[in-house]
PDB file of C-alpha atoms in Angstrom:
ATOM      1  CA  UNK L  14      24.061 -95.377-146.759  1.00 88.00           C
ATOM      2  CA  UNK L  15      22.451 -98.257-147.626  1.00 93.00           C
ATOM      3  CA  UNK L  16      22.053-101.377-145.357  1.00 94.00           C
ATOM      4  CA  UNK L  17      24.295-103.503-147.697  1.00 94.00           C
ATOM      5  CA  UNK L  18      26.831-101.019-147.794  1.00 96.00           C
ATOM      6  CA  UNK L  19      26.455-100.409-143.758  1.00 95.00           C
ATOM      7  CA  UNK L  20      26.735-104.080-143.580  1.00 95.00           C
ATOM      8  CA  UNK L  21      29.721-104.536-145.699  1.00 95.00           C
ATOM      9  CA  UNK L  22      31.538-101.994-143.058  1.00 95.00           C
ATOM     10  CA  UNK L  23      30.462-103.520-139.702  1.00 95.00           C
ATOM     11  CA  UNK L  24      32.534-106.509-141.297  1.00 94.00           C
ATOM     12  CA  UNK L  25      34.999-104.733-142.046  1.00 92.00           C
ATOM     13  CA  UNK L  26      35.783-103.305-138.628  1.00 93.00           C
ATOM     14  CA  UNK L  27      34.976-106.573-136.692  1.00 92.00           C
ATOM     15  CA  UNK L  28      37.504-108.556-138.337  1.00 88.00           C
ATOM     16  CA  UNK L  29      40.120-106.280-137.654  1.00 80.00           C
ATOM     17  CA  UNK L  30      42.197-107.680-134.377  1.00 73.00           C
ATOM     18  CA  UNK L  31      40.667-104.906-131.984  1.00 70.00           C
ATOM     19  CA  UNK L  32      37.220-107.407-132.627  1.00 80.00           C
ATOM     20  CA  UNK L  33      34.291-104.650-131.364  1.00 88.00           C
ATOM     21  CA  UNK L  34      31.969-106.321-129.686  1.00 90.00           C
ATOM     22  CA  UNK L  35      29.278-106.713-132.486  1.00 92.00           C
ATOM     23  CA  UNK L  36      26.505-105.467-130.391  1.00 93.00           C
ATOM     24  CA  UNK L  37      27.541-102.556-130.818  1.00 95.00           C
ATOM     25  CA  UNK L  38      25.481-102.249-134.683  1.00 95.00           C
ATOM     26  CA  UNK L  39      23.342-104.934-133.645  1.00 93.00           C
ATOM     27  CA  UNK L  40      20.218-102.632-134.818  1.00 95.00           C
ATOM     28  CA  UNK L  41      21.561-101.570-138.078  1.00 95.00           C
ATOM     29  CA  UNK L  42      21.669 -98.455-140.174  1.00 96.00           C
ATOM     30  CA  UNK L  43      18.489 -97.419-138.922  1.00 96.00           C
ATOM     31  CA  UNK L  44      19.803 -96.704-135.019  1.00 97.00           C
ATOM     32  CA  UNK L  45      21.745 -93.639-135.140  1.00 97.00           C
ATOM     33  CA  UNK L  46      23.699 -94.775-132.365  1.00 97.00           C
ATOM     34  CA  UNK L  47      25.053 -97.638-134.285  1.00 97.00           C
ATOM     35  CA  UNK L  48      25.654 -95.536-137.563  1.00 97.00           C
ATOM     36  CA  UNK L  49      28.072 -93.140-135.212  1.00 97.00           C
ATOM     37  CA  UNK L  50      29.889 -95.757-133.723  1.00 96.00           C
ATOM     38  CA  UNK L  51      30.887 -97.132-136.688  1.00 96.00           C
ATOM     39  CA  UNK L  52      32.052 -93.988-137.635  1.00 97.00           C
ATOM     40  CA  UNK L  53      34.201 -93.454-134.876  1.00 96.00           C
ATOM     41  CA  UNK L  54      35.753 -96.662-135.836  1.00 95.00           C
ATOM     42  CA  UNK L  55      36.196 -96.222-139.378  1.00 96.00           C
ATOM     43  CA  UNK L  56      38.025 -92.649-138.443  1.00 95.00           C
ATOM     44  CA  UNK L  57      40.919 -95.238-136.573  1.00 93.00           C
ATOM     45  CA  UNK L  58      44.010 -95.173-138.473  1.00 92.00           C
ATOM     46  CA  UNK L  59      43.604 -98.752-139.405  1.00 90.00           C
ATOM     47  CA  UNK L  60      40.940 -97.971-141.174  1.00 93.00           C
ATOM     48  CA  UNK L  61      40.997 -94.595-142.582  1.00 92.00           C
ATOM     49  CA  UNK L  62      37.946 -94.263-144.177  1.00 95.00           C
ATOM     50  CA  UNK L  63      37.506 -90.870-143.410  1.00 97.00           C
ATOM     51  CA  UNK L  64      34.305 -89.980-146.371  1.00 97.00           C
ATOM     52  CA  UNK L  65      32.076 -92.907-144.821  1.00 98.00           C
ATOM     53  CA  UNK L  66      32.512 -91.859-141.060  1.00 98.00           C
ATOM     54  CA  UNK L  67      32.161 -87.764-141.815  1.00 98.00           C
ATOM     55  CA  UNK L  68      28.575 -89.407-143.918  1.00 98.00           C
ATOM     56  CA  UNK L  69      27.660 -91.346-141.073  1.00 98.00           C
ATOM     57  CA  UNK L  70      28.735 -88.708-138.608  1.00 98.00           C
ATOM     58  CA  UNK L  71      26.501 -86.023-140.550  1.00 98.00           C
ATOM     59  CA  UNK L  72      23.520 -88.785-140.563  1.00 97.00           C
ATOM     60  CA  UNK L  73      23.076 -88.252-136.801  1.00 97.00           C
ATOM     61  CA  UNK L  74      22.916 -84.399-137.247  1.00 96.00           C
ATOM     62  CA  UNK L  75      19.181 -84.171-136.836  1.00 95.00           C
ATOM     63  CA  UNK L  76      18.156 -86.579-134.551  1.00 96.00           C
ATOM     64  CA  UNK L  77      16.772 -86.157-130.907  1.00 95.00           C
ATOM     65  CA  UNK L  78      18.571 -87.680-128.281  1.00 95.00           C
ATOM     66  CA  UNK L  79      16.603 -88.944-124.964  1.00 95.00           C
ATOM     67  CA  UNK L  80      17.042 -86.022-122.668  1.00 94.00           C
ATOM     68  CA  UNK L  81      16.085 -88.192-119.876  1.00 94.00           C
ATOM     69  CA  UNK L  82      19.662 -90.394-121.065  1.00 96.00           C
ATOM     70  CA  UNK L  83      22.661 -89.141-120.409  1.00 95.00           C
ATOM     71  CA  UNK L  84      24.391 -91.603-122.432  1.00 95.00           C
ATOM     72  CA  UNK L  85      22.244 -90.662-125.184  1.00 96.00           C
ATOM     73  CA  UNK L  86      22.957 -87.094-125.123  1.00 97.00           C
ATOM     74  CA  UNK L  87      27.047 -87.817-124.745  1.00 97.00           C
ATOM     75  CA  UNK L  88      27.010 -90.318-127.918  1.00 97.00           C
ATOM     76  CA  UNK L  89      25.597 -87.508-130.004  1.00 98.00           C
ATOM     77  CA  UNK L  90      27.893 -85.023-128.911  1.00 98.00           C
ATOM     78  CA  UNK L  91      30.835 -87.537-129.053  1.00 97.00           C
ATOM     79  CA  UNK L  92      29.672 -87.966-132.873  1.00 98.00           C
ATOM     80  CA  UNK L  93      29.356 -83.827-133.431  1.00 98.00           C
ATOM     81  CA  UNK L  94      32.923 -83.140-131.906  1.00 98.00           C
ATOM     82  CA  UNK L  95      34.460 -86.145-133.608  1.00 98.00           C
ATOM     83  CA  UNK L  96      33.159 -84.947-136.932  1.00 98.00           C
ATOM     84  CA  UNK L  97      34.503 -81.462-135.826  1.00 98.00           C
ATOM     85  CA  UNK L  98      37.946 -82.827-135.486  1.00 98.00           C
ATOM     86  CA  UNK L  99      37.966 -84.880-139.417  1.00 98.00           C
ATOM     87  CA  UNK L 100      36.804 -81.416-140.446  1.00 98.00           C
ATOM     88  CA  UNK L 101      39.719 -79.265-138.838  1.00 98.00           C
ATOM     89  CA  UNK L 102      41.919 -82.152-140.320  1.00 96.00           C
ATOM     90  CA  UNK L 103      41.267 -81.955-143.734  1.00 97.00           C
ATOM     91  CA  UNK L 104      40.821 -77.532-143.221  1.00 97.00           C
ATOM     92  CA  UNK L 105      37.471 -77.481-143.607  1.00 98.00           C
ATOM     93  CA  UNK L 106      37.412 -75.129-140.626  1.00 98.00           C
ATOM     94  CA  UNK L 107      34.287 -73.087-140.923  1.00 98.00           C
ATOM     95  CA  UNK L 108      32.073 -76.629-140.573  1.00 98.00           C
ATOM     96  CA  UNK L 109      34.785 -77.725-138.287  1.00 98.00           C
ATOM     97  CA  UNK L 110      33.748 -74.620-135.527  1.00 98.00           C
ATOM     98  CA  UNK L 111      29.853 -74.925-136.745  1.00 98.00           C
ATOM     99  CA  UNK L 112      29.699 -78.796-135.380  1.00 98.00           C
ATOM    100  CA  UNK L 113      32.099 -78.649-132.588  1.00 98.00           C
ATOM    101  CA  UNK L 114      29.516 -75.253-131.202  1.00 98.00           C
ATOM    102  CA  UNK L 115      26.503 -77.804-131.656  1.00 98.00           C
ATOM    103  CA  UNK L 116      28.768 -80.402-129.471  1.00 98.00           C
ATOM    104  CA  UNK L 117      29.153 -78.014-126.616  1.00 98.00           C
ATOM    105  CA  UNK L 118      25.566 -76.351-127.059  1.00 97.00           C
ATOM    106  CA  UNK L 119      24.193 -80.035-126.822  1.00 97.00           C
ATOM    107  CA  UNK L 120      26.572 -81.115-123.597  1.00 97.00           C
ATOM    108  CA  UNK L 121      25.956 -77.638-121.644  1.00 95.00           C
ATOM    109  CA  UNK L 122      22.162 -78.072-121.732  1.00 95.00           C
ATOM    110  CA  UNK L 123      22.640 -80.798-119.505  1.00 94.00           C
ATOM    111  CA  UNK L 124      24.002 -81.248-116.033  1.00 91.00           C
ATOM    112  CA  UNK L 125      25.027 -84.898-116.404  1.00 92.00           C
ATOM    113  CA  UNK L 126      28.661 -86.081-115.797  1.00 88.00           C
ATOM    114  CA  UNK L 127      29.598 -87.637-118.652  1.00 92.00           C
ATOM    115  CA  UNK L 128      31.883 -90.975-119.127  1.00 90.00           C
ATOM    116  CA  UNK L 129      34.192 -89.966-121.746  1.00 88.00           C
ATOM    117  CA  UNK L 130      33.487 -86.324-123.197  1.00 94.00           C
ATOM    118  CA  UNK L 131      34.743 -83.392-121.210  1.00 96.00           C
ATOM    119  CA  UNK L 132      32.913 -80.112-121.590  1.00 96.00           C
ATOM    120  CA  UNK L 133      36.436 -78.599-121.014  1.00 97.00           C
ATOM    121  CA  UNK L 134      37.848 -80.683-123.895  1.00 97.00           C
ATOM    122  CA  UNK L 135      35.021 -79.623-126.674  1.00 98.00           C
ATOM    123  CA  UNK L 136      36.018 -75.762-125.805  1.00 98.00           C
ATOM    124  CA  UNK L 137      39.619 -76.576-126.232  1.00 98.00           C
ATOM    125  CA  UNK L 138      38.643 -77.852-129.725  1.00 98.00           C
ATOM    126  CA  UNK L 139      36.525 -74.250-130.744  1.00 98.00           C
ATOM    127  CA  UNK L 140      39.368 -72.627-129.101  1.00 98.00           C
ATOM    128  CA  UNK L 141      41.768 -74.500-131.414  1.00 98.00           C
ATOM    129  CA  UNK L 142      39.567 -74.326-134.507  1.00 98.00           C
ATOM    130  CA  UNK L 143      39.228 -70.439-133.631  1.00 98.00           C
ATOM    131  CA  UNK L 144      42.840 -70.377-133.544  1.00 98.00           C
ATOM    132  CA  UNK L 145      43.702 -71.995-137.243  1.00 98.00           C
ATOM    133  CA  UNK L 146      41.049 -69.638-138.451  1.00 98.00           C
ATOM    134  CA  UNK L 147      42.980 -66.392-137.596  1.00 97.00           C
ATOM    135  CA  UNK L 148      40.531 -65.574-134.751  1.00 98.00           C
ATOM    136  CA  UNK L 149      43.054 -65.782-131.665  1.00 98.00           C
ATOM    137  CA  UNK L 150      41.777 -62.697-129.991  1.00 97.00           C
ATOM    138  CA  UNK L 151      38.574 -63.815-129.380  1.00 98.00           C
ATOM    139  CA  UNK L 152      39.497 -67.588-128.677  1.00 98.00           C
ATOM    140  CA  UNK L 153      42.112 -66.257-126.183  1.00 97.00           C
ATOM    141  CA  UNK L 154      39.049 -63.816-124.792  1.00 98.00           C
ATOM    142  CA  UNK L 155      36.465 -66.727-124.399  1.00 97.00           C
ATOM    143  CA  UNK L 156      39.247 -68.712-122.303  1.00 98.00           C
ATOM    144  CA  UNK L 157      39.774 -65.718-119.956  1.00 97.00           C
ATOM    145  CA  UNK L 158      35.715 -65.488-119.355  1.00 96.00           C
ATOM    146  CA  UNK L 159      36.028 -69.128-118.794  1.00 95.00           C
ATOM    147  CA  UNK L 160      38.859 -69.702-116.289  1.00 96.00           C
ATOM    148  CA  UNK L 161      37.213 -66.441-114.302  1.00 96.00           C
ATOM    149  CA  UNK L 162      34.264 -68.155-114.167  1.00 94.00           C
ATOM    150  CA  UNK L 163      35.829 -71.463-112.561  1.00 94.00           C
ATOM    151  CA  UNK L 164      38.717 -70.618-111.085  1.00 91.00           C
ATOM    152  CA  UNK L 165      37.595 -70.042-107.722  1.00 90.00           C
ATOM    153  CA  UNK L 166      35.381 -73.273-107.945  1.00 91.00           C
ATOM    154  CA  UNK L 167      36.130 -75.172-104.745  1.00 92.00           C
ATOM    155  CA  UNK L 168      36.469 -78.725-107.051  1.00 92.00           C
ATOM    156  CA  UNK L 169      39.731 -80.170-107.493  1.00 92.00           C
ATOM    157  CA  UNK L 170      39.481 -81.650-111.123  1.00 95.00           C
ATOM    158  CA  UNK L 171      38.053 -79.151-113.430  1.00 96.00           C
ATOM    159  CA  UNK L 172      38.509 -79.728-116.980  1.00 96.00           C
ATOM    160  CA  UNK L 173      37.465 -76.072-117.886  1.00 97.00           C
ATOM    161  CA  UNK L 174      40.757 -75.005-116.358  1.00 97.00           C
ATOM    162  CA  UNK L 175      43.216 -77.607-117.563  1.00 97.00           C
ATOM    163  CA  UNK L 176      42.632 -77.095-120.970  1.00 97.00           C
ATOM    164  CA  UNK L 177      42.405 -73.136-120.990  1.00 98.00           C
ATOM    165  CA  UNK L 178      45.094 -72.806-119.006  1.00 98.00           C
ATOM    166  CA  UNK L 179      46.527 -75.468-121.993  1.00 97.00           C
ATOM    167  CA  UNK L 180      45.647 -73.455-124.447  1.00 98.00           C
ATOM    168  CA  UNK L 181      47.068 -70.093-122.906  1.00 98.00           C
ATOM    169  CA  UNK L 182      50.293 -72.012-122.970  1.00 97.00           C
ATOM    170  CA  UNK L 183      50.327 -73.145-126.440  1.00 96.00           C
ATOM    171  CA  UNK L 184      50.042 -69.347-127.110  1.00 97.00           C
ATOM    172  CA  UNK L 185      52.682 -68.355-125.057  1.00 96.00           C
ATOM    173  CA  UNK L 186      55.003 -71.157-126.779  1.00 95.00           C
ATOM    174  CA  UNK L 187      54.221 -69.408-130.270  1.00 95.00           C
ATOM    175  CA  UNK L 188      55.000 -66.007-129.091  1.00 95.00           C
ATOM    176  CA  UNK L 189      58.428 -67.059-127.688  1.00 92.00           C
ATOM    177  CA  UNK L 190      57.448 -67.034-124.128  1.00 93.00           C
ATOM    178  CA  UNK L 191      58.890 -70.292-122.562  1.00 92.00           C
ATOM    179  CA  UNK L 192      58.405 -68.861-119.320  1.00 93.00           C
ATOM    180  CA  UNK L 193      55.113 -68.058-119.293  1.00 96.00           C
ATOM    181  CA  UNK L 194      54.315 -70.862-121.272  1.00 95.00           C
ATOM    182  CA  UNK L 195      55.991 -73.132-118.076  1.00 95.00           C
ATOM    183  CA  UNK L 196      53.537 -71.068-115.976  1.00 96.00           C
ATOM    184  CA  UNK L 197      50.494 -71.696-117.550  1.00 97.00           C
ATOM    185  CA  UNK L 198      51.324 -75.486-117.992  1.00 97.00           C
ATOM    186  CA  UNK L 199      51.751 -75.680-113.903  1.00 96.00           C
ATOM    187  CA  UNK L 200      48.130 -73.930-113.751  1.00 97.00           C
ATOM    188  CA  UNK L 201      46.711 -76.342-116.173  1.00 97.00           C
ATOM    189  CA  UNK L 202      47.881 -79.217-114.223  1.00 97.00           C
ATOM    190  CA  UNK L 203      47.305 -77.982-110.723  1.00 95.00           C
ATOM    191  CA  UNK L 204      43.669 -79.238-111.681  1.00 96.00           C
ATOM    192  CA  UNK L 205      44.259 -82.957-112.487  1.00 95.00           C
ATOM    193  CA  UNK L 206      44.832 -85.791-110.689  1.00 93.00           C
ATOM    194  CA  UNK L 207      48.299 -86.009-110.898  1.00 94.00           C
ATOM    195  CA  UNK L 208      50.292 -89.585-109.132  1.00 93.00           C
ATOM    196  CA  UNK L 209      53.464 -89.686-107.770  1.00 93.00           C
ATOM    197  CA  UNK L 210      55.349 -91.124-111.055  1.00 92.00           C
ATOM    198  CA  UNK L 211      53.550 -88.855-113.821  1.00 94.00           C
ATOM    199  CA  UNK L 212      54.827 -86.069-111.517  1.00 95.00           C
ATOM    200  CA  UNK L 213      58.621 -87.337-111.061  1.00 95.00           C
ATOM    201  CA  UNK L 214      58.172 -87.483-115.225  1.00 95.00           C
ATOM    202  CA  UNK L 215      56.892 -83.899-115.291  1.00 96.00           C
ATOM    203  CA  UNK L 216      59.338 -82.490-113.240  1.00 95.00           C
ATOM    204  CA  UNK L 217      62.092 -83.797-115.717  1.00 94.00           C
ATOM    205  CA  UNK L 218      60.044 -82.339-118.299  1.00 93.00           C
ATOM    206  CA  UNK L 219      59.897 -79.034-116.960  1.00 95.00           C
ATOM    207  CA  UNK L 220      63.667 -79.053-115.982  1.00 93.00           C
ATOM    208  CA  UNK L 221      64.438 -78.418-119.089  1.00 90.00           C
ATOM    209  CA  UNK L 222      66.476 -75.441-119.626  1.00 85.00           C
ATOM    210  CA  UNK L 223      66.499 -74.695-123.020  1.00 87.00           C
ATOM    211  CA  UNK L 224      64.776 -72.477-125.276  1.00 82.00           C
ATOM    212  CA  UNK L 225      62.490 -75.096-127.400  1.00 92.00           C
ATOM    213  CA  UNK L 226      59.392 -74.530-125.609  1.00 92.00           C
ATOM    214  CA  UNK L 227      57.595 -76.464-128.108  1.00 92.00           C
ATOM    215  CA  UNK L 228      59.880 -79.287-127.239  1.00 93.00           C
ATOM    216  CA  UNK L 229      59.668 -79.100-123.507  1.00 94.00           C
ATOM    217  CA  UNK L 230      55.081 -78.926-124.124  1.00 94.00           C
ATOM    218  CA  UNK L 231      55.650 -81.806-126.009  1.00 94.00           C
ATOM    219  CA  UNK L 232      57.724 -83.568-123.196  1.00 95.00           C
ATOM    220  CA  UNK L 233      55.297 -82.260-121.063  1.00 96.00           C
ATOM    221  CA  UNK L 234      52.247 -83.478-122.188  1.00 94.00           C
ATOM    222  CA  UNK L 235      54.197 -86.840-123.223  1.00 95.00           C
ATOM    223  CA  UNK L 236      54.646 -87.210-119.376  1.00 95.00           C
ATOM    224  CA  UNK L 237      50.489 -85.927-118.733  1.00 96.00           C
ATOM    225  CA  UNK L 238      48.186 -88.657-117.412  1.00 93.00           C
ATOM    226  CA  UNK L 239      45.452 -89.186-120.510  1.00 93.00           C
ATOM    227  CA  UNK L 240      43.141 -87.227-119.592  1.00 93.00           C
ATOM    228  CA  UNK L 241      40.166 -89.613-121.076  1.00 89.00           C
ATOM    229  CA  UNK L 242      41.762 -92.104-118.079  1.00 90.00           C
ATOM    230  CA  UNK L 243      41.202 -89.375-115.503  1.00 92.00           C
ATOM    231  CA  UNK L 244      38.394 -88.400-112.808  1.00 90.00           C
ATOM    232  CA  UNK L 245      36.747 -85.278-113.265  1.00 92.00           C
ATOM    233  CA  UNK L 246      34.457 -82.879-111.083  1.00 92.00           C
ATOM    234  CA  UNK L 247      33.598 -80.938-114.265  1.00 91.00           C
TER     235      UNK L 247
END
C-alpha cells in the first residue's frame, strides 16, 4: 500500500461519526502500528473493507515489536488474532489457525498484563478454528490440559478458565447436553467478576427450562458482562 492510497483511507475512517483521534496514523504507512490500526478500523461494519485490513494486517507479519513494551507486543498480537478472525470468516481456516498460533506464541512469551487482549480469549479462537476444521478431539484435549493447569490457581479472574470452560459448553450444547452444557457455563463464570444485576439477568437466563440449549447460551451470554470491560488476573 502506497502512501496515497493509505492516505485516502485514514480519511475515510476519520470522517465517519466515531471521528478516531487522528493521531492515531499520525506517522503514516511506514509505522506498522498505524498500518494495523487502520485495519482494525476498516474491518468495522461501517466500513467493511475487509481486502485492505487482511493487506495491512499481513504487512505487520514480520516486524519486531519492542520486547521491553508491552503495548508494543499486545498491538501486534491484537493485529495477528484480528486477522485470524477475517480469515475464519471468510473459511480460510488453515491461515486462520496459522496466525491466531503466532498471536498466542507472541503474547505467552511475555509476562505482561495486557489492556485489551486476553491470553484466554486467543485460545478460545484456535480452539474454535480447531473446531470448524473437524479437529474437536484435540481442541477439546488442549482445553482439558489447560483448565488442569489453572484450575487450582488461587486468582479469582482467570480468563484461561472462562473461556474453556465456554468452550466445553458450546460442545455440550451440540451434542444435546443442556445439562451439562448449564454446568460448564456456571464453571466458566465462577471466574469473572460478576455484579449484582448481570447475575439477577443470568439467573433468568439459566431458569430456563426448555430444551433449546443454544437458546438459553445465547440468553446467557446476552446477560455476560463484556468481557473486554472486565478485570482480569490472567
Amino acid at each position: 500500500m502506497d502512501k496515497e492510497e493509505f492516505s485516502s483511507l485514514v480519511d475515510t475512517v476519520l470522517d465517519n461519526i466515531a471521528r478516531p483521534p487522528a493521531e492515531l496514523f499520525e506517522n503514516g504507512v511506514d509505522d506498522w502500528h498505524c498500518r494495523a490500526r487502520l485495519g482494525h478500523f476498516l474491518a468495522m461494519p461501517e466500513f467493511n473493507n475487509i481486502a485492505k485490513a487482511k493487506e495491512l494486517f499481513l504487512s505487520v507479519l514480520d516486524v519486531e515489536p519492542d520486547e521491553e513494551n508491552s503495548q508494543d507486543i499486545e498491538e501486534k498480537a491484537y493485529a495477528l488474532q484480528h486477522l485470524s478472525q477475517l480469515e475464519k470468516g471468510q473459511k480460510d481456516y488453515k491461515n486462520a489457525l496459522e496466525h491466531i498460533n503466532l498471536a498466542i506464541e507472541l503474547a505467552e512469551s511475555y509476562d505482561y498484563l495486557y489492556k485489551y487482549i486476553l491470553r484466554g480469549e486467543l485460545w478460545a479462537d484456535r480452539w474454535n478454528t480447531m473446531h470448524l476444521m473437524k479437529q474437536t478431539e484435540a481442541a477439546e484435549a488442549e482445553v482439558d490440559e489447560r483448565i488442569e493447569v489453572f484450575k487450582d490457581i488461587p486468582i479469582e479472574h482467570n480468563s484461561y478458565l472462562y473461556y474453556g470452560y465456554r468452550f466445553k459448553a458450546q460442545l455440550a450444547a451440540e451434542r444435546g447436553v443442556p445439562l451439562v452444557a448449564k454446568d460448564y457455563m456456571h464453571m466458566a463464570l465462577h471466574n469473572m467478576e460478576i455484579n449484582d444485576q448481570h447475575k439477577k439477568r443470568l439467573d433468568q437466563a439459566f431458569a430456563a427450562t426448555h430444551d433449546n440449549i443454544s437458546w438459553i447460551l445465547s440468553e446467557i451470554d446476552k446477560a455476560t458482562p463484556n468481557p473486554d470491560k472486565l478485570h482480569w488476573d490472567i
